[in-house]
Amino acid sequence: MQELERAEFDLAVPAPNGLRRGRTTGSCATAAVKAALTMLLRGEKIDKAEVSLPDGKHYLLVPIQDVQQLDGHDGKRVRAEVLKDGGDDPDNTHGATIFAEVARNDAGEIRFKAASGVGTATQPGLRVAVGEPAINPVPRQMMRLAVAEVLEELNIQGETGFDLAIGCEDGQKIAQKTFNPRLGIVGGISILGTSGIVEPMSQASWIASIEVYIRVALADDSKPDGVASCVAYLPGKIGRTFARDELGLPEARSVQIANFLGDALDFTQSALAEQDAALDVLWLAGHPGKLAKVLDGVWDTHSSKSNMAMGGVARVASELAAELGFSAALIADIESANTVEAAIERLKNEPGAVALWRAIEARIAALAQARLPSVKRVEVRLFDLDGNLLGGAA
């Protein structure tokens, strides 16, 4: 494996909003895998592990809480523990002990298992298959890379079979505070993360910083009224590529608003009203799991403040069933889907699917428009988790 020049991602450096970043459960599990595997193969106990981040440019230096050979396994199974630090973001797993138990296998491949406190998927529509441990794709990728790095560091060749059992102390109890039981994930928490870093996006101070970002995005000194003609608001990273490549917006014209859609719209209206100006187009781009919550009148889309968006999606599908050619069985499947992504998957090959998502986009846009008298037009574009457009084109 070719050595890449990477820089340490320093969690001591605050995020742009002044808050402290943290480590995802995926990063914690990966660090535990590295520590356990190092003990298993070399008998060495390490107190820190370098975790390569998905961006390929950075690594995290993660403290290891404990490493031990498990009794009765003659050194053939090793457990390592990492304390989850979510930074300044309120997180149900903050302070939890994430652990990995690593052992050789004869299968010649890396196998993921759910140890105590990590859940197992029992329903479709999730990022992992039914029957699989609730360890999402990016953390799995990080752990596979971690195994390869340890093998290369120890100059071990031809040994490729390892079982990685990932767990969380008190994970089953912690999971009751999350959506996991409703998602059909039983037995514990999920191991999550797409960047390896917890960005502190859910605090009051972050809401205040969103107003600053919005005012910067709206400002354009080259226009007579000092207001840009087009901006985009993104609840998360989904939609960023669309705003940049399809809309041609510079980074300053795209604002990540996290879960605070209502606040973002109110800040926009206030800023425009102060200048007695109008914005030509406001784009909202993201996953319907966030944006479709407004169909139920929910404008703070954090999971701790709102129910899932499935109700609104199912309601629109039912109302338009005859027009879109949806069968009663299809409507029942949508209504019983455990996630919006599951509904997306179920609708994927239906002729009326694009029309449904366009209708949902139009309803979200109308609801947002009602809060924005100083915006001439609101456009909404919805994407699946892989960034594919669901409804309207650019």
mmCIF file of N, CA and C in Angstrom, residues 212-290:
data_model
loop_
_atom_site.group_PDB
_atom_site.id
_atom_site.type_symbol
_atom_site.label_atom_id
_atom_site.label_comp_id
_atom_site.label_asym_id
_atom_site.label_seq_id
_atom_site.Cartn_x
_atom_site.Cartn_y
_atom_site.Cartn_z
ATOM 1 N N VAL A 212 -25.010 34.601 10.247
ATOM 2 C CA VAL A 212 -23.852 35.284 9.668
ATOM 3 C C VAL A 212 -23.575 34.744 8.268
ATOM 4 N N TYR A 213 -23.572 33.409 8.129
ATOM 5 C CA TYR A 213 -23.299 32.805 6.824
ATOM 6 C C TYR A 213 -24.349 33.223 5.794
ATOM 7 N N ILE A 214 -25.601 33.301 6.227
ATOM 8 C CA ILE A 214 -26.678 33.686 5.310
ATOM 9 C C ILE A 214 -26.501 35.125 4.840
ATOM 10 N N ARG A 215 -26.156 36.001 5.747
ATOM 11 C CA ARG A 215 -25.966 37.405 5.358
ATOM 12 C C ARG A 215 -24.791 37.547 4.392
ATOM 13 N N VAL A 216 -23.749 36.754 4.599
ATOM 14 C CA VAL A 216 -22.611 36.771 3.672
ATOM 15 C C VAL A 216 -23.045 36.233 2.314
ATOM 16 N N ALA A 217 -23.828 35.146 2.319
ATOM 17 C CA ALA A 217 -24.279 34.545 1.061
ATOM 18 C C ALA A 217 -25.161 35.497 0.269
ATOM 19 N N LEU A 218 -25.987 36.264 0.960
ATOM 20 C CA LEU A 218 -26.921 37.170 0.292
ATOM 21 C C LEU A 218 -26.243 38.420 -0.255
ATOM 22 N N ALA A 219 -25.112 38.804 0.333
ATOM 23 C CA ALA A 219 -24.475 40.069 -0.037
ATOM 24 C C ALA A 219 -23.770 39.974 -1.385
ATOM 25 N N ASP A 220 -24.020 40.960 -2.244
ATOM 26 C CA ASP A 220 -23.348 41.055 -3.543
ATOM 27 C C ASP A 220 -23.262 42.522 -3.922
ATOM 28 N N ASP A 221 -22.090 43.089 -3.688
ATOM 29 C CA ASP A 221 -21.898 44.520 -3.927
ATOM 30 C C ASP A 221 -21.998 44.896 -5.403
ATOM 31 N N SER A 222 -21.909 43.902 -6.284
ATOM 32 C CA SER A 222 -21.976 44.217 -7.710
ATOM 33 C C SER A 222 -23.410 44.457 -8.178
ATOM 34 N N LYS A 223 -24.391 44.126 -7.342
ATOM 35 C CA LYS A 223 -25.800 44.310 -7.704
ATOM 36 C C LYS A 223 -26.305 45.651 -7.151
ATOM 37 N N PRO A 224 -27.216 46.301 -7.872
ATOM 38 C CA PRO A 224 -27.708 47.614 -7.430
ATOM 39 C C PRO A 224 -28.291 47.604 -6.020
ATOM 40 N N ASP A 225 -29.008 46.525 -5.674
ATOM 41 C CA ASP A 225 -29.591 46.474 -4.338
ATOM 42 C C ASP A 225 -28.701 45.753 -3.332
ATOM 43 N N GLY A 226 -27.488 45.328 -3.783
ATOM 44 C CA GLY A 226 -26.537 44.691 -2.876
ATOM 45 C C GLY A 226 -26.857 43.261 -2.513
ATOM 46 N N VAL A 227 -27.801 42.645 -3.234
ATOM 47 C CA VAL A 227 -28.248 41.293 -2.902
ATOM 48 C C VAL A 227 -27.973 40.354 -4.068
ATOM 49 N N ALA A 228 -27.458 39.185 -3.753
ATOM 50 C CA ALA A 228 -27.197 38.178 -4.780
ATOM 51 C C ALA A 228 -28.506 37.741 -5.425
ATOM 52 N N SER A 229 -28.428 37.184 -6.611
ATOM 53 C CA SER A 229 -29.637 36.749 -7.302
ATOM 54 C C SER A 229 -30.043 35.335 -6.926
ATOM 55 N N CYS A 230 -29.088 34.546 -6.409
ATOM 56 C CA CYS A 230 -29.376 33.131 -6.159
ATOM 57 C C CYS A 230 -28.480 32.610 -5.034
ATOM 58 N N VAL A 231 -29.094 31.905 -4.067
ATOM 59 C CA VAL A 231 -28.337 31.229 -3.024
ATOM 60 C C VAL A 231 -28.946 29.842 -2.818
ATOM 61 N N ALA A 232 -28.179 28.968 -2.161
ATOM 62 C CA ALA A 232 -28.665 27.612 -1.876
ATOM 63 C C ALA A 232 -28.442 27.292 -0.409
ATOM 64 N N TYR A 233 -29.441 26.652 0.199
ATOM 65 C CA TYR A 233 -29.335 26.201 1.583
ATOM 66 C C TYR A 233 -29.351 24.678 1.592
ATOM 67 N N LEU A 234 -28.404 24.104 2.328
ATOM 68 C CA LEU A 234 -28.224 22.658 2.347
ATOM 69 C C LEU A 234 -28.297 22.165 3.791
ATOM 70 N N PRO A 235 -29.225 21.256 4.108
ATOM 71 C CA PRO A 235 -29.273 20.711 5.465
ATOM 72 C C PRO A 235 -28.027 19.905 5.821
ATOM 73 N N GLY A 236 -27.388 19.312 4.826
ATOM 74 C CA GLY A 236 -26.189 18.506 5.054
ATOM 75 C C GLY A 236 -25.288 18.560 3.841
ATOM 76 N N LYS A 237 -24.461 17.533 3.679
ATOM 77 C CA LYS A 237 -23.513 17.525 2.564
ATOM 78 C C LYS A 237 -24.180 17.125 1.253
ATOM 79 N N ILE A 238 -25.290 16.383 1.341
ATOM 80 C CA ILE A 238 -26.022 16.018 0.134
ATOM 81 C C ILE A 238 -26.569 17.286 -0.503
ATOM 82 N N GLY A 239 -26.320 17.482 -1.749
ATOM 83 C CA GLY A 239 -26.746 18.692 -2.444
ATOM 84 C C GLY A 239 -25.624 19.664 -2.711
ATOM 85 N N ARG A 240 -24.486 19.451 -2.033
ATOM 86 C CA ARG A 240 -23.356 20.380 -2.220
ATOM 87 C C ARG A 240 -22.831 20.333 -3.650
ATOM 88 N N THR A 241 -22.694 19.108 -4.185
ATOM 89 C CA THR A 241 -22.206 18.960 -5.560
ATOM 90 C C THR A 241 -23.174 19.582 -6.553
ATOM 91 N N PHE A 242 -24.478 19.400 -6.308
ATOM 92 C CA PHE A 242 -25.498 19.990 -7.170
ATOM 93 C C PHE A 242 -25.371 21.514 -7.185
ATOM 94 N N ALA A 243 -25.229 22.116 -6.009
ATOM 95 C CA ALA A 243 -25.131 23.576 -5.927
ATOM 96 C C ALA A 243 -23.898 24.091 -6.657
ATOM 97 N N ARG A 244 -22.816 23.351 -6.547
ATOM 98 C CA ARG A 244 -21.568 23.792 -7.173
ATOM 99 C C ARG A 244 -21.553 23.533 -8.675
ATOM 100 N N ASP A 245 -21.888 22.286 -9.067
ATOM 101 C CA ASP A 245 -21.698 21.894 -10.470
ATOM 102 C C ASP A 245 -22.896 22.212 -11.353
ATOM 103 N N GLU A 246 -24.097 22.022 -10.847
ATOM 104 C CA GLU A 246 -25.289 22.251 -11.659
ATOM 105 C C GLU A 246 -25.759 23.701 -11.608
ATOM 106 N N LEU A 247 -25.739 24.280 -10.413
ATOM 107 C CA LEU A 247 -26.176 25.677 -10.282
ATOM 108 C C LEU A 247 -25.040 26.654 -10.516
ATOM 109 N N GLY A 248 -23.811 26.176 -10.440
ATOM 110 C CA GLY A 248 -22.661 27.048 -10.661
ATOM 111 C C GLY A 248 -22.449 28.052 -9.557
ATOM 112 N N LEU A 249 -22.881 27.725 -8.345
ATOM 113 C CA LEU A 249 -22.764 28.670 -7.236
ATOM 114 C C LEU A 249 -21.400 28.554 -6.569
ATOM 115 N N PRO A 250 -20.760 29.684 -6.291
ATOM 116 C CA PRO A 250 -19.521 29.627 -5.509
ATOM 117 C C PRO A 250 -19.832 29.195 -4.078
ATOM 118 N N GLU A 251 -18.814 28.746 -3.383
ATOM 119 C CA GLU A 251 -19.013 28.213 -2.033
ATOM 120 C C GLU A 251 -19.703 29.211 -1.109
ATOM 121 N N ALA A 252 -19.392 30.482 -1.267
ATOM 122 C CA ALA A 252 -19.978 31.496 -0.383
ATOM 123 C C ALA A 252 -21.483 31.649 -0.570
ATOM 124 N N ARG A 253 -22.023 31.182 -1.697
ATOM 125 C CA ARG A 253 -23.459 31.299 -1.954
ATOM 126 C C ARG A 253 -24.232 30.054 -1.479
ATOM 127 N N SER A 254 -23.513 29.062 -0.942
ATOM 128 C CA SER A 254 -24.163 27.857 -0.412
ATOM 129 C C SER A 254 -23.960 27.814 1.099
ATOM 130 N N VAL A 255 -25.051 27.654 1.823
ATOM 131 C CA VAL A 255 -24.992 27.685 3.283
ATOM 132 C C VAL A 255 -25.483 26.348 3.839
ATOM 133 N N GLN A 256 -24.642 25.722 4.648
ATOM 134 C CA GLN A 256 -25.082 24.513 5.349
ATOM 135 C C GLN A 256 -25.860 24.942 6.585
ATOM 136 N N ILE A 257 -27.140 24.626 6.594
ATOM 137 C CA ILE A 257 -28.037 25.124 7.636
ATOM 138 C C ILE A 257 -28.340 24.064 8.686
ATOM 139 N N ALA A 258 -27.698 22.892 8.582
ATOM 140 C CA ALA A 258 -27.922 21.810 9.545
ATOM 141 C C ALA A 258 -29.417 21.524 9.661
ATOM 142 N N ASN A 259 -29.913 21.461 10.882
ATOM 143 C CA ASN A 259 -31.325 21.117 11.102
ATOM 144 C C ASN A 259 -32.234 22.338 11.203
ATOM 145 N N PHE A 260 -31.676 23.533 11.000
ATOM 146 C CA PHE A 260 -32.400 24.746 11.352
ATOM 147 C C PHE A 260 -32.987 25.450 10.143
ATOM 148 N N LEU A 261 -33.833 24.734 9.419
ATOM 149 C CA LEU A 261 -34.438 25.286 8.210
ATOM 150 C C LEU A 261 -35.305 26.493 8.529
ATOM 151 N N GLY A 262 -36.147 26.394 9.536
ATOM 152 C CA GLY A 262 -37.028 27.509 9.881
ATOM 153 C C GLY A 262 -36.253 28.757 10.257
ATOM 154 N N ASP A 263 -35.233 28.590 11.084
ATOM 155 C CA ASP A 263 -34.398 29.731 11.464
ATOM 156 C C ASP A 263 -33.716 30.329 10.241
ATOM 157 N N ALA A 264 -33.220 29.471 9.347
ATOM 158 C CA ALA A 264 -32.532 29.960 8.147
ATOM 159 C C ALA A 264 -33.461 30.805 7.280
ATOM 160 N N LEU A 265 -34.703 30.345 7.114
ATOM 161 C CA LEU A 265 -35.658 31.116 6.307
ATOM 162 C C LEU A 265 -35.999 32.445 6.972
ATOM 163 N N ASP A 266 -36.157 32.413 8.290
ATOM 164 C CA ASP A 266 -36.471 33.657 9.012
ATOM 165 C C ASP A 266 -35.316 34.647 8.944
ATOM 166 N N PHE A 267 -34.082 34.139 9.072
ATOM 167 C CA PHE A 267 -32.914 35.020 8.947
ATOM 168 C C PHE A 267 -32.875 35.642 7.556
ATOM 169 N N THR A 268 -33.209 34.857 6.544
ATOM 170 C CA THR A 268 -33.192 35.339 5.162
ATOM 171 C C THR A 268 -34.197 36.455 4.966
ATOM 172 N N GLN A 269 -35.410 36.236 5.437
ATOM 173 C CA GLN A 269 -36.447 37.250 5.288
ATOM 174 C C GLN A 269 -36.081 38.530 6.026
ATOM 175 N N SER A 270 -35.526 38.393 7.224
ATOM 176 C CA SER A 270 -35.147 39.584 7.998
ATOM 177 C C SER A 270 -34.065 40.384 7.288
ATOM 178 N N ALA A 271 -33.053 39.679 6.766
ATOM 179 C CA ALA A 271 -31.953 40.364 6.087
ATOM 180 C C ALA A 271 -32.438 41.089 4.843
ATOM 181 N N LEU A 272 -33.329 40.444 4.074
ATOM 182 C CA LEU A 272 -33.851 41.076 2.862
ATOM 183 C C LEU A 272 -34.750 42.256 3.195
ATOM 184 N N ALA A 273 -35.575 42.100 4.228
ATOM 185 C CA ALA A 273 -36.487 43.181 4.617
ATOM 186 C C ALA A 273 -35.717 44.406 5.095
ATOM 187 N N GLU A 274 -34.621 44.185 5.798
ATOM 188 C CA GLU A 274 -33.803 45.299 6.283
ATOM 189 C C GLU A 274 -33.286 46.152 5.127
ATOM 190 N N GLN A 275 -32.980 45.506 4.015
ATOM 191 C CA GLN A 275 -32.441 46.220 2.854
ATOM 192 C C GLN A 275 -33.516 46.589 1.849
ATOM 193 N N ASP A 276 -34.753 46.229 2.169
ATOM 194 C CA ASP A 276 -35.856 46.451 1.231
ATOM 195 C C ASP A 276 -35.498 45.888 -0.141
ATOM 196 N N ALA A 277 -34.969 44.664 -0.109
ATOM 197 C CA ALA A 277 -34.474 44.014 -1.324
ATOM 198 C C ALA A 277 -35.192 42.683 -1.526
ATOM 199 N N ALA A 278 -34.995 42.119 -2.694
ATOM 200 C CA ALA A 278 -35.613 40.837 -3.023
ATOM 201 C C ALA A 278 -34.559 39.882 -3.570
ATOM 202 N N LEU A 279 -34.717 38.611 -3.240
ATOM 203 C CA LEU A 279 -33.860 37.559 -3.761
ATOM 204 C C LEU A 279 -34.600 36.861 -4.894
ATOM 205 N N ASP A 280 -33.933 36.677 -6.025
ATOM 206 C CA ASP A 280 -34.599 36.052 -7.167
ATOM 207 C C ASP A 280 -34.950 34.592 -6.896
ATOM 208 N N VAL A 281 -33.949 33.797 -6.468
ATOM 209 C CA VAL A 281 -34.181 32.358 -6.289
ATOM 210 C C VAL A 281 -33.450 31.859 -5.043
ATOM 211 N N LEU A 282 -34.178 31.122 -4.223
ATOM 212 C CA LEU A 282 -33.579 30.397 -3.107
ATOM 213 C C LEU A 282 -33.750 28.907 -3.385
ATOM 214 N N TRP A 283 -32.641 28.171 -3.389
ATOM 215 C CA TRP A 283 -32.669 26.733 -3.587
ATOM 216 C C TRP A 283 -32.536 26.028 -2.247
ATOM 217 N N LEU A 284 -33.354 25.008 -2.042
ATOM 218 C CA LEU A 284 -33.210 24.092 -0.912
ATOM 219 C C LEU A 284 -32.870 22.729 -1.502
ATOM 220 N N ALA A 285 -31.723 22.190 -1.137
ATOM 221 C CA ALA A 285 -31.268 20.934 -1.744
ATOM 222 C C ALA A 285 -30.805 19.976 -0.661
ATOM 223 N N GLY A 286 -31.389 18.775 -0.657
ATOM 224 C CA GLY A 286 -30.984 17.802 0.351
ATOM 225 C C GLY A 286 -31.822 16.543 0.294
ATOM 226 N N HIS A 287 -31.698 15.740 1.310
ATOM 227 C CA HIS A 287 -32.410 14.462 1.399
ATOM 228 C C HIS A 287 -33.826 14.707 1.934
ATOM 229 N N PRO A 288 -34.826 13.988 1.402
ATOM 230 C CA PRO A 288 -36.190 14.177 1.909
ATOM 231 C C PRO A 288 -36.359 13.777 3.372
ATOM 232 N N GLY A 289 -35.434 12.969 3.900
ATOM 233 C CA GLY A 289 -35.500 12.635 5.315
ATOM 234 C C GLY A 289 -35.427 13.859 6.200
ATOM 235 N N LYS A 290 -34.811 14.933 5.708
ATOM 236 C CA LYS A 290 -34.790 16.216 6.417
ATOM 237 C C LYS A 290 -35.875 17.154 5.882
#
